[in-house]
Amino acid sequence: MIKRWFRYSFHILVWMIALLSLPVSATTTAAANTPNVDIGVLATRGHLYTKQRWQPTIDWLNLQIPEVNFVLHPLDLDTMANAVSQQTMDFVLTNPGQSVTLGRQYALSWIATLTNKAPSSTNFGIGSALVVRASSDYQRPKDIVGLPMAAVSENAFGGYLTLRYEMVQQGINPNDFFADVHYLGFPIDANLYQLRDRNVEAAVVPVCLLENMVKEGLLNKAKFRVLNPKENGHFTCQVSTPLYPNWSLAKTERGSAQLAKKISRILLSMPPENAAAIASGASGWTSSVNLLSIDKVYQALDLLPLQQPWWKQALRWLRIHQEWAWALFIFFIFINVYHFWLEYRFSKSKQVLEQTLHRLKEKGEMLEHSQRVAIVGELGSSLAHEINQPLTAIRNYSEGGLLRLAKQRPYEDIIPVFDKIQSEVERADAIVNRLRTLITKRTVKKKMCDIEQLLNDTIELLHFRLQKQGVVIARELTGTAVKTVVDVVGLQQVMINVINNAIDACMTYLDRHPAEGYQANIIVRTHYQQDTISIEIVDNGTGLEHDNPTEAFVSTKTDGLGLGLAICRDVMEMHGGEFMIQSLKSKGCVATVSLPVLSKINNRR
Amino acid sequence: MLNLAKTLAVYVVDDDKSVRDSLAFMLEEYEFNVTTFEDGTLFLEALDLTQPGCVILDCRMPKLRGQQVHQLLNEAKSPLAVIYLTGHGDVPMAVDALQAGAVHFFQKPVRGSDLALAIEQGLIQSAGKMNTLAVNAAYDSLTIREKDILRLLIAGKRNLRIADELCIAMRTVEVHRATLLKKFSAKTVAELAYIYGHCHENAF
């Protein structure tokens, strides 16, 4: 029984809940049946102001077209552009500048244009006012070229571009005029506040902003002045530029055409005394006007909305002129191939040149060697003959003398033999002396010389031989390098001679110890002291094989005259310096050349 | 023989006075009969080319070079022996000299004893050459009849036999035989045969 009662009461409860919930679900169904229609509105003076200005119009539309629910979305320039491209709005209401920009890029259908307030009631209500403080003494736009200015944004039509165009028209370079411009963005009221607070000298604002703000009690009219004022019939706001078409409402791709037709009819029929019209600061709507004048502004400022980045234009051009694109591509490929071909040819000819250079150097080396051999040969053979004659005579006399002694000839017979030998010895001596003076006699020119440079030049001269024989040459320096007066040719001869000797010594060592993995090393070490410069040439060759190598005609080389080191010694003595050569304990030898540091040229010996 | 050789003349041709004089000085101590000349032309002008002897030539001389002097001597069929003594000789030069008939080729300075030995050799060679030349001259002076008789004599035939073969009188053969011995300076037919066979280039 009780169970049954419970069942009944449960049923009643369910019914009651169902009955209660019925009107609620009915209202939600009604709301779901009126779809939202999103209207984006450019919020030039902030969201609040935008709502105040446009919500009445939206409400009026909602009233007139109850099937849908119009929703107002305040947007700034960028979000507006985004909204159109992303198709998040059904309708947009924006200023003429953006109308043109967007209209050229997206499929917007213009529905209606705002009409100015009575009494002018034209569709032209957009322009810039160049406002300065009334207290300043600027009279014309020219007076404020380059001064700090405030503007809305680079893309703001009323708040920047129209004035820029006006400056172009007046023959002022807009870049100079706007050399120090600050873009303050939305809300645009900030521009005039900045001007009031003396942060800038002028402000570029959309027309009527100043008047509206004065009316709203935000600013004191007496404190501001508009430069370059234009006569505009019954237009009540001061403006510095011509006027351009007013704000327009457009349908995006998302919006329905049917709805657009209805909206259009309702807006066009809006009476000027309607609250919505008054709130929007207009006297109603007309059919959309021609935007040609705005186009012209963009064209003049090189900002045509269709003007795309250069690469996009190039791509478009390429798509259109494919044959040219291919030709260009083939040309590009050809140029590349040609470039590589040239590079290849260049590297080849470079190789050939290098080989030729190498051969030339080799030939030079051979020539120098054969010349040296020829000189040695010629000098040697004539020297041999010259010295052989007295030697022969001496031998003959001495043998004859010995025979006389053996035969026990008298003393008087033997004396003349020695006289004759004596005179032959003198003859030989004279020959040697003549040769020596011949070799050392050379005109000497002394001049200031950088020893380091001279050594580098010398090594460069011997570079080929060093490289060929695989000799590693190193330079060392202690002290501060100074210049001194030397016989450059003579000193270079000495260096060449000594380094050549060092190479020879290394090569001889290598010949004698072929299996040691020997690396020939030569070190040229300069040591600068207070009044002397010493140059050491150290090698790791065979070392000295003769007790007194600087003596003339002493040589261990089969084709050597034995004059090299003797000449070196003479040259260094002539410099007032020294030439020493000695074996090292370990291996090789060191040749030391020391020079006095002279600062004046003195060609006397 | 040595003593015979030493009586023969030795000539030194060299443009260098000290070399020339010293050589003469030394060679005189070896008891050679030395004469010196300054150059080849003077030497050739002053000399009787038919006489034996030995000449020491320098290669490099003004006017005539040593080799040219040697060539002229050979052309004149001189019996002189040639020795080269030079300050700058080389192997091809020495080979040429020896092929041209030089006795020796020396480089300066030369050891005196070596040079003396070579000169002696040269003098002996020269004397021999002189003999050959004399025999050849004697042979060339023979008449046809004398040459016939010489051939038969050397073949070992007796006078009677020779007279028979040549159809001449025995007495004529004897006269010719005496002339032959005289022309070749031989005392007997055996010596005649020796001289002829040893020296003459046309010997059988």
PDB file of C-alpha atoms in Angstrom, chain A residues 488-600:
ATOM      1  CA  VAL A 488     123.172  44.590 -49.534  1.00  0.00           C
ATOM      2  CA  VAL A 489     124.484  42.597 -52.501  1.00  0.00           C
ATOM      3  CA  GLY A 490     127.508  41.385 -50.600  1.00  0.00           C
ATOM      4  CA  LEU A 491     125.539  40.384 -47.529  1.00  0.00           C
ATOM      5  CA  GLN A 492     122.954  38.603 -49.634  1.00  0.00           C
ATOM      6  CA  GLN A 493     125.758  36.727 -51.406  1.00  0.00           C
ATOM      7  CA  VAL A 494     127.105  35.662 -48.050  1.00  0.00           C
ATOM      8  CA  MET A 495     123.647  34.474 -46.952  1.00  0.00           C
ATOM      9  CA  ILE A 496     123.016  32.603 -50.188  1.00  0.00           C
ATOM     10  CA  ASN A 497     126.403  30.996 -49.950  1.00  0.00           C
ATOM     11  CA  VAL A 498     126.008  29.947 -46.343  1.00  0.00           C
ATOM     12  CA  ILE A 499     122.467  28.630 -46.798  1.00  0.00           C
ATOM     13  CA  ASN A 500     123.497  26.783 -49.957  1.00  0.00           C
ATOM     14  CA  ASN A 501     126.349  25.262 -48.006  1.00  0.00           C
ATOM     15  CA  ALA A 502     123.935  24.249 -45.276  1.00  0.00           C
ATOM     16  CA  ILE A 503     121.682  22.558 -47.835  1.00  0.00           C
ATOM     17  CA  ASP A 504     124.697  20.789 -49.343  1.00  0.00           C
ATOM     18  CA  ALA A 505     125.765  19.600 -45.901  1.00  0.00           C
ATOM     19  CA  CYS A 506     122.271  18.260 -45.195  1.00  0.00           C
ATOM     20  CA  MET A 507     122.152  16.487 -48.548  1.00  0.00           C
ATOM     21  CA  THR A 508     125.565  14.940 -47.969  1.00  0.00           C
ATOM     22  CA  TYR A 509     124.381  13.693 -44.596  1.00  0.00           C
ATOM     23  CA  LEU A 510     121.288  12.241 -46.219  1.00  0.00           C
ATOM     24  CA  ASP A 511     123.414  10.474 -48.847  1.00  0.00           C
ATOM     25  CA  ARG A 512     125.595   8.936 -46.193  1.00  0.00           C
ATOM     26  CA  HIS A 513     122.779   7.920 -43.841  1.00  0.00           C
ATOM     27  CA  PRO A 514     119.949   7.059 -46.177  1.00  0.00           C
ATOM     28  CA  ALA A 515     118.009   4.800 -43.830  1.00  0.00           C
ATOM     29  CA  GLU A 516     117.651   7.092 -40.810  1.00  0.00           C
ATOM     30  CA  GLY A 517     114.420   8.926 -41.661  1.00  0.00           C
ATOM     31  CA  TYR A 518     116.441  12.097 -41.548  1.00  0.00           C
ATOM     32  CA  GLN A 519     114.781  15.532 -41.784  1.00  0.00           C
ATOM     33  CA  ALA A 520     117.035  18.299 -42.979  1.00  0.00           C
ATOM     34  CA  ASN A 521     116.561  21.431 -40.869  1.00  0.00           C
ATOM     35  CA  ILE A 522     118.042  24.875 -41.215  1.00  0.00           C
ATOM     36  CA  ILE A 523     117.442  27.632 -38.699  1.00  0.00           C
ATOM     37  CA  VAL A 524     118.186  31.255 -39.548  1.00  0.00           C
ATOM     38  CA  ARG A 525     118.396  33.091 -36.250  1.00  0.00           C
ATOM     39  CA  THR A 526     118.821  36.843 -35.916  1.00  0.00           C
ATOM     40  CA  HIS A 527     119.907  38.359 -32.674  1.00  0.00           C
ATOM     41  CA  TYR A 528     119.719  42.121 -32.321  1.00  0.00           C
ATOM     42  CA  GLN A 529     121.901  43.629 -29.652  1.00  0.00           C
ATOM     43  CA  GLN A 530     122.750  47.193 -28.715  1.00  0.00           C
ATOM     44  CA  ASP A 531     125.418  47.710 -31.340  1.00  0.00           C
ATOM     45  CA  THR A 532     125.698  44.421 -33.206  1.00  0.00           C
ATOM     46  CA  ILE A 533     123.445  42.193 -35.181  1.00  0.00           C
ATOM     47  CA  SER A 534     124.372  38.565 -35.387  1.00  0.00           C
ATOM     48  CA  ILE A 535     122.876  36.126 -37.809  1.00  0.00           C
ATOM     49  CA  GLU A 536     123.299  32.430 -37.184  1.00  0.00           C
ATOM     50  CA  ILE A 537     122.630  29.796 -39.776  1.00  0.00           C
ATOM     51  CA  VAL A 538     122.378  26.429 -38.077  1.00  0.00           C
ATOM     52  CA  ASP A 539     122.032  23.175 -39.985  1.00  0.00           C
ATOM     53  CA  ASN A 540     121.921  19.528 -39.038  1.00  0.00           C
ATOM     54  CA  GLY A 541     124.091  18.294 -41.882  1.00  0.00           C
ATOM     55  CA  THR A 542     127.485  16.653 -41.888  1.00  0.00           C
ATOM     56  CA  GLY A 543     129.320  19.412 -40.067  1.00  0.00           C
ATOM     57  CA  LEU A 544     132.749  20.723 -41.015  1.00  0.00           C
ATOM     58  CA  GLU A 545     135.253  18.366 -42.623  1.00  0.00           C
ATOM     59  CA  HIS A 546     138.111  20.766 -42.779  1.00  0.00           C
ATOM     60  CA  ASP A 547     139.993  22.549 -40.025  1.00  0.00           C
ATOM     61  CA  ASN A 548     140.059  25.928 -41.686  1.00  0.00           C
ATOM     62  CA  PRO A 549     137.195  26.128 -44.144  1.00  0.00           C
ATOM     63  CA  THR A 550     137.442  29.870 -44.735  1.00  0.00           C
ATOM     64  CA  GLU A 551     140.850  29.494 -46.326  1.00  0.00           C
ATOM     65  CA  ALA A 552     140.818  30.058 -50.071  1.00  0.00           C
ATOM     66  CA  PHE A 553     140.939  27.071 -52.438  1.00  0.00           C
ATOM     67  CA  VAL A 554     140.024  24.645 -49.735  1.00  0.00           C
ATOM     68  CA  SER A 555     137.036  22.524 -50.656  1.00  0.00           C
ATOM     69  CA  THR A 556     135.541  19.151 -49.908  1.00  0.00           C
ATOM     70  CA  LYS A 557     133.254  19.373 -52.916  1.00  0.00           C
ATOM     71  CA  THR A 558     134.305  17.716 -56.141  1.00  0.00           C
ATOM     72  CA  ASP A 559     133.182  20.674 -58.220  1.00  0.00           C
ATOM     73  CA  GLY A 560     134.016  23.398 -55.709  1.00  0.00           C
ATOM     74  CA  LEU A 561     136.762  25.953 -55.992  1.00  0.00           C
ATOM     75  CA  GLY A 562     136.951  26.461 -52.289  1.00  0.00           C
ATOM     76  CA  LEU A 563     136.391  30.174 -52.567  1.00  0.00           C
ATOM     77  CA  GLY A 564     132.853  30.560 -51.158  1.00  0.00           C
ATOM     78  CA  LEU A 565     133.633  30.852 -47.479  1.00  0.00           C
ATOM     79  CA  ALA A 566     136.791  32.831 -48.183  1.00  0.00           C
ATOM     80  CA  ILE A 567     134.683  35.386 -50.012  1.00  0.00           C
ATOM     81  CA  CYS A 568     132.139  35.363 -47.187  1.00  0.00           C
ATOM     82  CA  ARG A 569     134.873  36.098 -44.700  1.00  0.00           C
ATOM     83  CA  ASP A 570     136.232  38.922 -46.863  1.00  0.00           C
ATOM     84  CA  VAL A 571     132.805  40.496 -47.306  1.00  0.00           C
ATOM     85  CA  MET A 572     132.106  40.405 -43.587  1.00  0.00           C
ATOM     86  CA  GLU A 573     135.521  41.847 -42.738  1.00  0.00           C
ATOM     87  CA  MET A 574     134.795  44.656 -45.155  1.00  0.00           C
ATOM     88  CA  HIS A 575     131.604  45.336 -43.190  1.00  0.00           C
ATOM     89  CA  GLY A 576     133.644  45.600 -40.029  1.00  0.00           C
ATOM     90  CA  GLY A 577     131.933  42.422 -38.953  1.00  0.00           C
ATOM     91  CA  GLU A 578     132.932  38.838 -38.451  1.00  0.00           C
ATOM     92  CA  PHE A 579     132.336  35.534 -40.107  1.00  0.00           C
ATOM     93  CA  MET A 580     132.715  32.369 -38.124  1.00  0.00           C
ATOM     94  CA  ILE A 581     131.819  28.797 -38.847  1.00  0.00           C
ATOM     95  CA  GLN A 582     132.090  25.867 -36.505  1.00  0.00           C
ATOM     96  CA  SER A 583     130.825  22.346 -36.108  1.00  0.00           C
ATOM     97  CA  LEU A 584     128.160  21.594 -33.563  1.00  0.00           C
ATOM     98  CA  LYS A 585     128.754  18.876 -31.009  1.00  0.00           C
ATOM     99  CA  SER A 586     125.674  16.918 -31.950  1.00  0.00           C
ATOM    100  CA  LYS A 587     125.430  17.223 -35.697  1.00  0.00           C
ATOM    101  CA  GLY A 588     125.774  19.894 -38.313  1.00  0.00           C
ATOM    102  CA  CYS A 589     127.396  23.265 -38.020  1.00  0.00           C
ATOM    103  CA  VAL A 590     126.632  26.884 -37.279  1.00  0.00           C
ATOM    104  CA  ALA A 591     127.782  29.816 -39.361  1.00  0.00           C
ATOM    105  CA  THR A 592     127.730  33.124 -37.504  1.00  0.00           C
ATOM    106  CA  VAL A 593     127.731  36.465 -39.258  1.00  0.00           C
ATOM    107  CA  SER A 594     127.972  39.536 -37.088  1.00  0.00           C
ATOM    108  CA  LEU A 595     127.473  43.094 -38.238  1.00  0.00           C
ATOM    109  CA  PRO A 596     127.900  46.395 -36.451  1.00  0.00           C
ATOM    110  CA  VAL A 597     124.743  48.516 -36.255  1.00  0.00           C
ATOM    111  CA  LEU A 598     125.446  51.648 -38.264  1.00  0.00           C
ATOM    112  CA  SER A 599     122.975  54.448 -38.647  1.00  0.00           C
ATOM    113  CA  LYS A 600     124.873  56.550 -41.192  1.00  0.00           C
TER     114      LYS A 600
END
